[in-house]
Short mmCIF file of C-alpha atoms and ligand atoms in Angstrom, two decimals:
data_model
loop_
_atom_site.label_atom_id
_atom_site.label_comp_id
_atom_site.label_asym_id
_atom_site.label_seq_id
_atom_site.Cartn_x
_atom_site.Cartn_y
_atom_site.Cartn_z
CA UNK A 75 0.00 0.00 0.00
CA UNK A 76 1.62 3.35 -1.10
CA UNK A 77 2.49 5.46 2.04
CA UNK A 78 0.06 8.57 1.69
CA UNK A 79 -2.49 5.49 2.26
CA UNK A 80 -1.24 4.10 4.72
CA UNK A 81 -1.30 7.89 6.99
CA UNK A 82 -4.94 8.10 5.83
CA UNK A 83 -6.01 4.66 6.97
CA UNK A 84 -4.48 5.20 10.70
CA UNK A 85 -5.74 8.78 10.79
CA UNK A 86 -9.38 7.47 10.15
CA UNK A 87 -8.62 4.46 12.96
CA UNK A 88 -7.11 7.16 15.27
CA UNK A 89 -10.55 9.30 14.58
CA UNK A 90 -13.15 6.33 15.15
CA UNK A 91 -11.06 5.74 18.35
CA UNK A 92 -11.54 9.42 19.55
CA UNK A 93 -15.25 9.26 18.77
CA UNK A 94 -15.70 6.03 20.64
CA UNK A 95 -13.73 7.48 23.76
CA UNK A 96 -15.92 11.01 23.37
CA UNK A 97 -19.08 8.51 23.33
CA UNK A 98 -17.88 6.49 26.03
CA UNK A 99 -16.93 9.51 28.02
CA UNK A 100 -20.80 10.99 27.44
CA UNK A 101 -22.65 8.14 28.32
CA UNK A 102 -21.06 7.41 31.67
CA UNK A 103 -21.71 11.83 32.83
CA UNK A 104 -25.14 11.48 31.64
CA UNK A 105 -25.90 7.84 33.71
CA UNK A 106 -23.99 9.45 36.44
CA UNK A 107 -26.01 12.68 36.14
CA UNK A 108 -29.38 10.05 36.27
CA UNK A 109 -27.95 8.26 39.04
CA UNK A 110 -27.17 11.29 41.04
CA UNK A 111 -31.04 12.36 41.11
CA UNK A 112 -29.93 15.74 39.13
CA UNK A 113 -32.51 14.22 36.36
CA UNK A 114 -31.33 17.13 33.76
CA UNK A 115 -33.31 19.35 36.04
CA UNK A 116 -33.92 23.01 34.60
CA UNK A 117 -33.10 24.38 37.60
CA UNK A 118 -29.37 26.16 38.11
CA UNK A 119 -26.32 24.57 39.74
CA UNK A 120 -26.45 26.81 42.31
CA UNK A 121 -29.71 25.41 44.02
CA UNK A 122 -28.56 22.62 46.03
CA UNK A 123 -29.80 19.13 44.96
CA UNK A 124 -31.05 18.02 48.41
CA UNK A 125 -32.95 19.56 51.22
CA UNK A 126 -30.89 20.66 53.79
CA UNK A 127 -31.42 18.19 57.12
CA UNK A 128 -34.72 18.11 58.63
CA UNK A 129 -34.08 17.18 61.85
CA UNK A 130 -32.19 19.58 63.93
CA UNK A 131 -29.28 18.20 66.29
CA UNK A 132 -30.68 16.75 68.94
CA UNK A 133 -33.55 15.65 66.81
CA UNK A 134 -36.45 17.51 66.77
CA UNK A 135 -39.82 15.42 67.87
CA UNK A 136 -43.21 15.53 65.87
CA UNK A 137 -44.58 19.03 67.08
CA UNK A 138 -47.96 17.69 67.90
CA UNK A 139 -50.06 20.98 68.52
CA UNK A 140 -51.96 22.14 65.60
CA UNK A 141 -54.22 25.29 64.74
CA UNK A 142 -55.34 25.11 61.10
CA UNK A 143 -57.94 28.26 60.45
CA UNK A 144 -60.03 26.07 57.23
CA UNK A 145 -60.98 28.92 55.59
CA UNK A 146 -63.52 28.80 52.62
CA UNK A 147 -63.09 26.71 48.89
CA UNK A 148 -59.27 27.18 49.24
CA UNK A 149 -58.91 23.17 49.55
CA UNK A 150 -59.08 23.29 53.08
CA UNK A 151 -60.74 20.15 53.38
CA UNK A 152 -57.87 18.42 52.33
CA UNK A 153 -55.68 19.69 54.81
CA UNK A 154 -58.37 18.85 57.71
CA UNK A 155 -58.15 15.44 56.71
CA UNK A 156 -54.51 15.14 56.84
CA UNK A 157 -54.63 16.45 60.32
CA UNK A 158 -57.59 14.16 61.48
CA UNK A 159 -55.52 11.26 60.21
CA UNK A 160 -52.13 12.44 62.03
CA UNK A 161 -54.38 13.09 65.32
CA UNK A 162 -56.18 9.75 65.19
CA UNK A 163 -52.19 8.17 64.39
CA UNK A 164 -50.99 9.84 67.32
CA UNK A 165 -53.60 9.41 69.96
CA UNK A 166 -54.25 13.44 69.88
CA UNK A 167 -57.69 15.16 70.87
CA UNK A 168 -59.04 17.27 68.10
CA UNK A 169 -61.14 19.56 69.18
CA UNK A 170 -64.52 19.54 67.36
CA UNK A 171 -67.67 21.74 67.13
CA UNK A 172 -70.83 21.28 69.60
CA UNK A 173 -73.12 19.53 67.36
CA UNK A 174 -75.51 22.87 67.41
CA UNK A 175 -72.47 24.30 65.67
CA UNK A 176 -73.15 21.91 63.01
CA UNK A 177 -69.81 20.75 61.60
CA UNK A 178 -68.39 24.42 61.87
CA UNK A 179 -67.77 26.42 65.03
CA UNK A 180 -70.96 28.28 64.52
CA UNK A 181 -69.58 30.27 61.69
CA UNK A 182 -69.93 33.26 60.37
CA UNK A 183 -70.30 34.06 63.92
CA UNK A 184 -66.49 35.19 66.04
CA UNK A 185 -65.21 32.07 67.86
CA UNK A 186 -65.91 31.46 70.92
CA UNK A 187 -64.36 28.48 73.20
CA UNK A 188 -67.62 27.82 73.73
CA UNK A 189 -68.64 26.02 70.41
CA UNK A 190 -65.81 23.44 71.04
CA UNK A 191 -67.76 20.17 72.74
CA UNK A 192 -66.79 19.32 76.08
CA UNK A 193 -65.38 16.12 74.97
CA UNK A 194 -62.86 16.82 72.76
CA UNK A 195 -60.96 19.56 75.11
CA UNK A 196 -58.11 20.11 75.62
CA UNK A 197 -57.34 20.05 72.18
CA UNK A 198 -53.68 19.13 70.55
CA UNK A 199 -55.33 20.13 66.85
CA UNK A 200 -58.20 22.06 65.75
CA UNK A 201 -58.88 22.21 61.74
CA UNK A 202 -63.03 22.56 61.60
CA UNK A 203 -64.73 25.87 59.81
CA UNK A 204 -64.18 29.37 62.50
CA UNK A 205 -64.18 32.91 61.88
CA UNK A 206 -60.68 33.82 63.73
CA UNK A 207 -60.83 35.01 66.71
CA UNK A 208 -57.18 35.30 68.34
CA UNK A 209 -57.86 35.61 72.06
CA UNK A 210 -60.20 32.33 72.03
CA UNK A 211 -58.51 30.50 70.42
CA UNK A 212 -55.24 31.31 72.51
CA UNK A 213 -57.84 30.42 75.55
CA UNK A 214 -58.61 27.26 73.76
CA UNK A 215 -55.43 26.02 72.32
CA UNK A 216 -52.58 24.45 74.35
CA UNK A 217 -49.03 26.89 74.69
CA UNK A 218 -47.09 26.62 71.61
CA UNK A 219 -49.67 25.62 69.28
CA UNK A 220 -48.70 26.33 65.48
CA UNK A 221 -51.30 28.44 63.66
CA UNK A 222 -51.59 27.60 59.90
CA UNK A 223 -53.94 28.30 57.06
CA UNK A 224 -54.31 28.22 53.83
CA UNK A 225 -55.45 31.12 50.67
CA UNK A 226 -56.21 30.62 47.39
CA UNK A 227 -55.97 32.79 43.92
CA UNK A 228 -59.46 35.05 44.68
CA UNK A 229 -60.65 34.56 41.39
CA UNK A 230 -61.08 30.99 41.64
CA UNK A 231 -62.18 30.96 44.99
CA UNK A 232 -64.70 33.28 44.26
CA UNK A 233 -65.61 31.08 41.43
CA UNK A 234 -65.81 27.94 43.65
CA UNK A 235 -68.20 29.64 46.41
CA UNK A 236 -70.44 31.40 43.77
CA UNK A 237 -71.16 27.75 42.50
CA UNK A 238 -71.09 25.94 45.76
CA UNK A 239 -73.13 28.85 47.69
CA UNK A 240 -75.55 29.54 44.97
CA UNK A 241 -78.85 28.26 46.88
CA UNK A 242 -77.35 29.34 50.35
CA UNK A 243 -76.08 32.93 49.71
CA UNK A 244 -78.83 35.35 48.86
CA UNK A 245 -76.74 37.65 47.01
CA UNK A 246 -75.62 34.75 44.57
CA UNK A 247 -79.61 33.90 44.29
CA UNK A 248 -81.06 37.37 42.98
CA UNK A 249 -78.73 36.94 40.05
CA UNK A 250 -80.71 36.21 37.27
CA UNK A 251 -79.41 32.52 35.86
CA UNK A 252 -77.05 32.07 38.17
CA UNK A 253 -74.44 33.83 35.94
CA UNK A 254 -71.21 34.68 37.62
CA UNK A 255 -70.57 37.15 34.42
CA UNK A 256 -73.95 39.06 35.38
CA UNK A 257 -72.60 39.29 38.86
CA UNK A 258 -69.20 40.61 38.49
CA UNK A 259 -70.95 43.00 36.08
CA UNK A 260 -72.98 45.13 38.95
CA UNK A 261 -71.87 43.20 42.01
CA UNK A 262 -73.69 46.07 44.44
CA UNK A 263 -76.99 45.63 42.19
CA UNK A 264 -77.12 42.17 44.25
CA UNK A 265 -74.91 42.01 47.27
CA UNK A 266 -76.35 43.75 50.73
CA UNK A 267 -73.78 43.95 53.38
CA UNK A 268 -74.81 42.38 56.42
CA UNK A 269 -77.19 40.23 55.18
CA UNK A 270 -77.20 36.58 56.13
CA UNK A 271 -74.64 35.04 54.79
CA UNK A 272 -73.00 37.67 52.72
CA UNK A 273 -69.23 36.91 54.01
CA UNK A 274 -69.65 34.26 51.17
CA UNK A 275 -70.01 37.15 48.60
CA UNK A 276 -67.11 39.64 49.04
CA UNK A 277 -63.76 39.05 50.78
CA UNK A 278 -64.37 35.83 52.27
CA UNK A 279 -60.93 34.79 52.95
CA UNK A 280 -60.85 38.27 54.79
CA UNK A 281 -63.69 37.58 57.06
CA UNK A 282 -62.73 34.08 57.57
CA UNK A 283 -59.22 35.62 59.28
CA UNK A 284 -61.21 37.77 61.50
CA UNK A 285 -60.78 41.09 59.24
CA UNK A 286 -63.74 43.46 58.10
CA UNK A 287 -64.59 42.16 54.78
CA UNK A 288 -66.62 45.47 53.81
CA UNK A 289 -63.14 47.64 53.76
CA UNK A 290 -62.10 48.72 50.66
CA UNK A 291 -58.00 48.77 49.87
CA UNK A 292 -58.85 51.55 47.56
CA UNK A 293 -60.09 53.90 50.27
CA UNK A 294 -58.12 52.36 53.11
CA UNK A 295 -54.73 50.85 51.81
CA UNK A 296 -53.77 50.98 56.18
CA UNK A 297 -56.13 48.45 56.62
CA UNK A 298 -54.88 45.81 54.44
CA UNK A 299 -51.43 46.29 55.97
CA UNK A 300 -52.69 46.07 59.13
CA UNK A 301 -54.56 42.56 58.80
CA UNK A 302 -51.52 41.12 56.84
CA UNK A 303 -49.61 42.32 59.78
CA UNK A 304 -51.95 40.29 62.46
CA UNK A 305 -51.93 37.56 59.86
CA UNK A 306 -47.93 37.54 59.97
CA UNK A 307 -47.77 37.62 63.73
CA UNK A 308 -50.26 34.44 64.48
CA UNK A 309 -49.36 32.46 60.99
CA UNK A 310 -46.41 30.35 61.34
CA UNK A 311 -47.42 29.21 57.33
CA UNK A 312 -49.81 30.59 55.14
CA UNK A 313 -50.13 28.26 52.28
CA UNK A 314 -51.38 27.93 48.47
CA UNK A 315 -53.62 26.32 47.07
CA UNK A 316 -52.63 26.51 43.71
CA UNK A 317 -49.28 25.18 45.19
CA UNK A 318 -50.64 22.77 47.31
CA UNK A 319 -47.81 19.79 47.11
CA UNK A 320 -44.90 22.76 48.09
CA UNK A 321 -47.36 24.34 50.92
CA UNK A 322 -47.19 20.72 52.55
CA UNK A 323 -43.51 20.68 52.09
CA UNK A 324 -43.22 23.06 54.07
CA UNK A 325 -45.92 22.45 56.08
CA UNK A 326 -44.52 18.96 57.16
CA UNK A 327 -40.54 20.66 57.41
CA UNK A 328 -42.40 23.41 59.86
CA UNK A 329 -43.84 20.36 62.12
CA UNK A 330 -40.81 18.23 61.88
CA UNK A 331 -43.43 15.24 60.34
CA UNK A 332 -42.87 12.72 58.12
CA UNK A 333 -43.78 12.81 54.20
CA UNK A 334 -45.99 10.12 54.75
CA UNK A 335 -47.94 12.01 57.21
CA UNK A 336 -48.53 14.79 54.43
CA UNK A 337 -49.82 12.22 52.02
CA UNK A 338 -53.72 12.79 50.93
CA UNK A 339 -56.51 12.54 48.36
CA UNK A 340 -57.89 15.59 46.88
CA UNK A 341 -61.76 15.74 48.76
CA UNK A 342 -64.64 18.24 48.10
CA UNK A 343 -63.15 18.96 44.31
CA UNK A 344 -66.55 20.05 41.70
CA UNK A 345 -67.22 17.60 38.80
CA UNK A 346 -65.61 19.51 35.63
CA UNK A 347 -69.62 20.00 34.28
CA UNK A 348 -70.28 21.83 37.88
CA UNK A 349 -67.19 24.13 37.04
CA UNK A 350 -65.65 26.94 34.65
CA UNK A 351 -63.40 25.04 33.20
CA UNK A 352 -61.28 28.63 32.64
CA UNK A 353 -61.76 31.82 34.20
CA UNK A 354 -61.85 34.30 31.56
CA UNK A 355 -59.35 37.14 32.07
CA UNK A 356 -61.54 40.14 32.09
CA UNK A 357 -63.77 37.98 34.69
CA UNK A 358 -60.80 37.65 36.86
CA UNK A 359 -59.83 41.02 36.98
CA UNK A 360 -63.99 41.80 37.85
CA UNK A 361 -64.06 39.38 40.97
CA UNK A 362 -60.23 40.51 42.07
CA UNK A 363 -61.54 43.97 41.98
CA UNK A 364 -64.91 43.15 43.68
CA UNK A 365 -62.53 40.93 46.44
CA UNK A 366 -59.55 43.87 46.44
CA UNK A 367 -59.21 42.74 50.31
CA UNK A 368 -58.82 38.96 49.43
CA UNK A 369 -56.80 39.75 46.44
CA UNK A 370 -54.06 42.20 48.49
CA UNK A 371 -54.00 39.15 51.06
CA UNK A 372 -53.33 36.77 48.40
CA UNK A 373 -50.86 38.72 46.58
CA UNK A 374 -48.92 39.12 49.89
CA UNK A 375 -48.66 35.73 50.99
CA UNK A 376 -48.51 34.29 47.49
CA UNK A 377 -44.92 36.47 47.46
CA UNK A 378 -44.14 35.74 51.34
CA UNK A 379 -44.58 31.46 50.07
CA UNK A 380 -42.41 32.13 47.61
CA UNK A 381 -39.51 33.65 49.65
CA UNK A 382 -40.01 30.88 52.25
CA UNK A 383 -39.85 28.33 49.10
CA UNK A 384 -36.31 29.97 48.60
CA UNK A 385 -34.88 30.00 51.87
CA UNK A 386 -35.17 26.30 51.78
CA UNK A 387 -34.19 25.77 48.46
CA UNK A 388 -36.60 25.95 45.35
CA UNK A 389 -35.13 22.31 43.77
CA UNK A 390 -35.05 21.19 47.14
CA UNK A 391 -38.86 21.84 48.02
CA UNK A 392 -39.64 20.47 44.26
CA UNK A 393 -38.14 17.36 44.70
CA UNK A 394 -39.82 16.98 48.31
CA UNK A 395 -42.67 17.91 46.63
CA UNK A 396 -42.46 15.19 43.45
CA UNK A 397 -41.28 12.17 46.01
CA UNK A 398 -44.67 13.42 47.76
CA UNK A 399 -46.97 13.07 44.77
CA UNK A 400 -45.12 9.97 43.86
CA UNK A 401 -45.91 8.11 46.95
CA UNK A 402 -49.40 9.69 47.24
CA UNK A 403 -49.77 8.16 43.73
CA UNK A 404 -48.71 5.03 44.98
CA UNK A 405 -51.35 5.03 48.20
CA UNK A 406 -54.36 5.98 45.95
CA UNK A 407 -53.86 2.68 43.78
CA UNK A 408 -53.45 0.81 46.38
CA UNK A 409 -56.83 1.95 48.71
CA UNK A 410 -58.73 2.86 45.26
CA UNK A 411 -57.53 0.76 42.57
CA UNK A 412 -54.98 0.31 39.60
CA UNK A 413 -56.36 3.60 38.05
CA UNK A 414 -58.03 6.14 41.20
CA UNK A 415 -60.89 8.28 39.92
CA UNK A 416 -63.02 10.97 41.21
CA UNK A 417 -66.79 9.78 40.95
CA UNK A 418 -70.01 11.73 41.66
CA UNK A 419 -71.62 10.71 45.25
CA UNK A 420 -74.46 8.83 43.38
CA UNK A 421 -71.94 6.59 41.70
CA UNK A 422 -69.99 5.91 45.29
CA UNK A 423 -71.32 3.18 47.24
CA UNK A 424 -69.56 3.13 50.64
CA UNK A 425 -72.36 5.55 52.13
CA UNK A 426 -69.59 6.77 54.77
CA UNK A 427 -67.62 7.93 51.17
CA UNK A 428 -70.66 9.92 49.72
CA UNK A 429 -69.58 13.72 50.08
CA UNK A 430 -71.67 16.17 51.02
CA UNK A 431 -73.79 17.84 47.84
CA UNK A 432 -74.64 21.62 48.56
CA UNK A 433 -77.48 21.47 45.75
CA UNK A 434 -78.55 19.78 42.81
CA UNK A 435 -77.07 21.43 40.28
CA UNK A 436 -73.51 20.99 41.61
CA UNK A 437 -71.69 17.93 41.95
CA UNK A 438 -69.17 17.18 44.95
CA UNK A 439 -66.55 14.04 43.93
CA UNK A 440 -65.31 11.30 46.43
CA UNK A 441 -63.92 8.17 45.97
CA UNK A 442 -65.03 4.76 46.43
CA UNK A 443 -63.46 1.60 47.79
CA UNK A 444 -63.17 -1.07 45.12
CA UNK A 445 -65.06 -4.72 46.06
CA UNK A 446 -66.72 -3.11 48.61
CA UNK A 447 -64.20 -2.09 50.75
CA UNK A 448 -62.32 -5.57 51.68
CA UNK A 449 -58.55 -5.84 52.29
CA UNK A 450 -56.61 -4.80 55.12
CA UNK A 451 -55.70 -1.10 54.04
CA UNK A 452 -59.54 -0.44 54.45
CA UNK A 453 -59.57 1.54 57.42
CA UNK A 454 -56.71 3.92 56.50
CA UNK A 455 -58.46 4.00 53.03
CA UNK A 456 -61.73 4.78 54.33
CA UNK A 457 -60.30 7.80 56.24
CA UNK A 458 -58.33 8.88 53.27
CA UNK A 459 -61.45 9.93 51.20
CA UNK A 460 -63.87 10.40 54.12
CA UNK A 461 -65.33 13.54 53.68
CA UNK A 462 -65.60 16.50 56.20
CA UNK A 463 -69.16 15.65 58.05
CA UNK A 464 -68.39 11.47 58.43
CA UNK A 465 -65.20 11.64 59.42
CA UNK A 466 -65.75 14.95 62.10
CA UNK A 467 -69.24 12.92 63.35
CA UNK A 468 -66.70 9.70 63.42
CA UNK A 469 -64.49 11.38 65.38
CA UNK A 470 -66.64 13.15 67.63
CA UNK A 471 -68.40 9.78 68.93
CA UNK A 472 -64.75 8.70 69.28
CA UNK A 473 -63.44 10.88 71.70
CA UNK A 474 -66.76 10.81 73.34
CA UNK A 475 -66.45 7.22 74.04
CA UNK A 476 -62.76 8.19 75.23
CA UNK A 477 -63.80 10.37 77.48
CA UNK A 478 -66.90 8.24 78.87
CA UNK A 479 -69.35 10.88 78.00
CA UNK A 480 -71.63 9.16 76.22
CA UNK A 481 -74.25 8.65 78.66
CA UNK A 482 -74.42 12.78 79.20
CA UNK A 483 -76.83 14.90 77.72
CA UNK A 484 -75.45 17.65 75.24
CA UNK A 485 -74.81 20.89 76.69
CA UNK A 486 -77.30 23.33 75.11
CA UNK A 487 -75.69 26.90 73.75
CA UNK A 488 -77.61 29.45 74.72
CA UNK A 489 -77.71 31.27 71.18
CA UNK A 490 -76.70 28.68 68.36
CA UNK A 491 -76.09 30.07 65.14
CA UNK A 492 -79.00 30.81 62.72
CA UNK A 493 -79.18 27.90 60.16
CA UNK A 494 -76.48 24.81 59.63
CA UNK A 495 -74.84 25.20 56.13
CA UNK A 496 -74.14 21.55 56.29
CA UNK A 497 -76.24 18.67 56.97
CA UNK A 498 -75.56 14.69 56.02
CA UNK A 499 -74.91 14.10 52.35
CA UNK A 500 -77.48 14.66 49.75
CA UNK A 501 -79.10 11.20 49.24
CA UNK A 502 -77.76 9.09 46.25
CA UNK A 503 -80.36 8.30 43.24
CA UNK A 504 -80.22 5.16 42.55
CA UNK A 505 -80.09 4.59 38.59
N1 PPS B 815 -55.05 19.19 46.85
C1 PPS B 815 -55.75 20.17 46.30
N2 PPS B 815 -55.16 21.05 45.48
C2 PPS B 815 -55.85 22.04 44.90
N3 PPS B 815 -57.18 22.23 45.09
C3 PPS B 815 -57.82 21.37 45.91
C4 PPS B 815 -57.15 20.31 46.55
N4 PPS B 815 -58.05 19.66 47.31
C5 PPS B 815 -59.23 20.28 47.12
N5 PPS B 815 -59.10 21.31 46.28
C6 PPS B 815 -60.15 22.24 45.82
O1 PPS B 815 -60.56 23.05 46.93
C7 PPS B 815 -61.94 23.36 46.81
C8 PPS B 815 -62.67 22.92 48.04
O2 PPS B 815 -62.18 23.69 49.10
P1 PPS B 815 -62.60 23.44 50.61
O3 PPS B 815 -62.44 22.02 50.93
O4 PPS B 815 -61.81 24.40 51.43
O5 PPS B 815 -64.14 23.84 50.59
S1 PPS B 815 -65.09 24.09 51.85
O6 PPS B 815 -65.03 25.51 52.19
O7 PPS B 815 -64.66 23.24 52.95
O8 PPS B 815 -66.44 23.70 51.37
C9 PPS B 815 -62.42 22.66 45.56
O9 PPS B 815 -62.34 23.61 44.51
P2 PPS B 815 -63.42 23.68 43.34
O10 PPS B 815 -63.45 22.29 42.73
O11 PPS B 815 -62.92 24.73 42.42
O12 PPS B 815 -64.72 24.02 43.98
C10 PPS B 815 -61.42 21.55 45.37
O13 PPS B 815 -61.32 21.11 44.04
#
């Protein structure tokens, strides 16, 4: 072979060899970048790629004293139920309304010690419906309780308790086929101040904190600051809704608990026909304007959960936050089957599952146990998807029991509130 191609075979050997090192050499960063957990995230280097330790040296125990303020459609339900389930894990008293109260501490009336039943005080968590009241609760609630709560985007919210409140709030029932548009168009052609029920028609996460839900930030920017100030000073976490997963990371790094205590399934969610399935812009802007209160709140804490998010670590939380709906993944297959769906109550046939329906033209989702509920996850299934009124009647005969009071009459309130918003579940037709 002449010389000159010779060179040009070993030059093309030496160039095949370089490409099969460079190939080599890529394959093993990128399986070591897999392995690693780094998963090509988007995020920058800089954010560290775990969470920094939990547990504080010595360890820090479970805190077991919990205030959660449920206010209104902002998936507070959910959040109750995760705190039922850690009290009834833990042996802890929750305290629970007297049953004039209905399932809610007489709301829209101020809390008052008084509408907690006998049996389940002293309390170690609290997580019912209350308009805030700071000094009774601080009566109620053992020495270094942790207040939480939980907001939501206004717009939706608003949304959410114009459908669910339609028959209950008589603002939402002047409006002439039920149209949130029509509304939002001349809110004060329909709302009355001070009418029964009207917290559930302007600023209700406002009211629901204890604030004056008639003030106007336009006229009186002092008094939003002030109110986000009280917020800050009770609050230990304010989360989001819309970022529910994160707001439990956070939640359950705040409480020194366990991921698994976090885990849940979504309860008291609208079928898709009950809801908008988007909330047109210009209607957004109309119910942030009409809820300016709820909106400045929002806006506030939405930023404050945000900076919080960072101090931990944004990939850090987001991780937490995907190992969380991993595992919750995991738990809904195996109480609800290979593939977990949201049914409407009359297609749900464990009666203690059916969820409370606040009229007929909205539907309220739950799941059901598959085979009728047998297998030995079935209690811790059951109280997965129980909603609100079962599981807070379940409890309440509980700790009754507990505390040997069954054979008592109830104490009587002098004044209970005007009319229950919730009673047992709308019956189930039967197709
Ligand atoms: N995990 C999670 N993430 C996001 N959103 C959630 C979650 N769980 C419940 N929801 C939604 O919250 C709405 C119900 O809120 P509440 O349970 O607080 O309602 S209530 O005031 O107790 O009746 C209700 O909203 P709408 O469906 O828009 O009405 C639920 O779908």
């Amino acid at each position: 072979m002449p010389p000159i191609l010779q060179r040009l075979q070993q030059a093309t050997k030496m160039m095949s060899r370089r490409k099969i090192l460079l190939l080599v050499l890529g394959c093993s960063t990128l399986s070591l970048l897999i392995h690693q957990g780094a998963q090509l995230s988007w995020y920058p280097k800089l954010f560290p790629l775990s969470c920094p330790p939990l547990r504080d040296s010595p360890p820090r125990p479970k805190h077991m004293t919990v205030a959660f303020l449920k206010t209104h459609k902002t998936a507070g339900t959910t959040v109750q139920n995760i705190l039922f389930r850690f009290a009834e894990r833990h042996n802890l008293t929750v305290a629970l309304p007297h049953p004039s109260c209905e399932h809610q501490f007489c709301y829209p009336r101020n809390f008052s010690a008084h509408f907690v039943h006998p049996a389940t005080r002293p309390p170690h968590v609290l997580a019912s419906h209350l308009r805030f009241n700071r000094a009774e609760l601080a009566r109620l609630m053992p020495p270094g309780t942790v207040y939480v709560t939980i907001l939501r985007e206004p717009a939706a919210m608003f949304e959410s308790l114009f459908s669910y409140y339609n028959q209950y709030c008589p603002a939402f029932r002047r409006v002439p086929n039920a149209s949130l548009e029509a509304f939002l168009r001349a809110p004060e052609a329909y709302y009355r101040a001070g009418e029964h029920f009207a917290m559930f028609a302007h600023n209700t996460l406002a009211y629901d904190l204890g604030g004056d839900n008639e003030r106007s930030p336009r006229d009186d920017d002092a008094y939003l600051a002030g109110l986000i100030r009280q917020v800050e000073e009770v609050f230990s976490l304010v989360m989001i809704a819309e970022y529910f997963d994160e707001s439990l990371v956070l939640l359950r790094r705040l409480l020194a608990w366990d991921l698994d205590d976090v885990l849940y399934a979504k309860l008291n969610a609208r079928a898709a026909s009950s809801r908008l399935a988007a909330i047109p812009a210009a209607l957004g802007r109309a119910a942030r304007a009409w809820n300016a209160l709820d909106a400045g709140l929002y806006d506030h804490f939405n930023a404050t959960f945000w900076r919080r998010v960072a101090r931990v670590g944004r990939a850090c939380v987001e991780r937490e936050a995907r190992e969380l709906r991993e595992a919750r993944e995991r738990l809904l297959r195996r109480c609800f089957g290979a593939q977990p769906v949201l049914r409407p109550a009359t297609q749900i046939r464990t009666k203690q599952l059916q969820p409370w329906q606040p009229s007929r033209k909205v539907d309220i989702m739950g799941y059901d146990l598959p085979s009728g509920g047998a297998g030995p996850a079935t209690e811790a299934c059951l109280k997965l998807a129980m909603p609100e009124v079962q599981y807070s009647n379940y409890l309440l005969r509980k700790q009754k029991r507990r505390g040997g009071v069954r054979a008592r009459p109830e104490p009587v309130l002098d004044n209970p509130p005007p009319r229950p918003i919730r009673a047992l579940p709308r019956a189930p037709q039967v197709h």
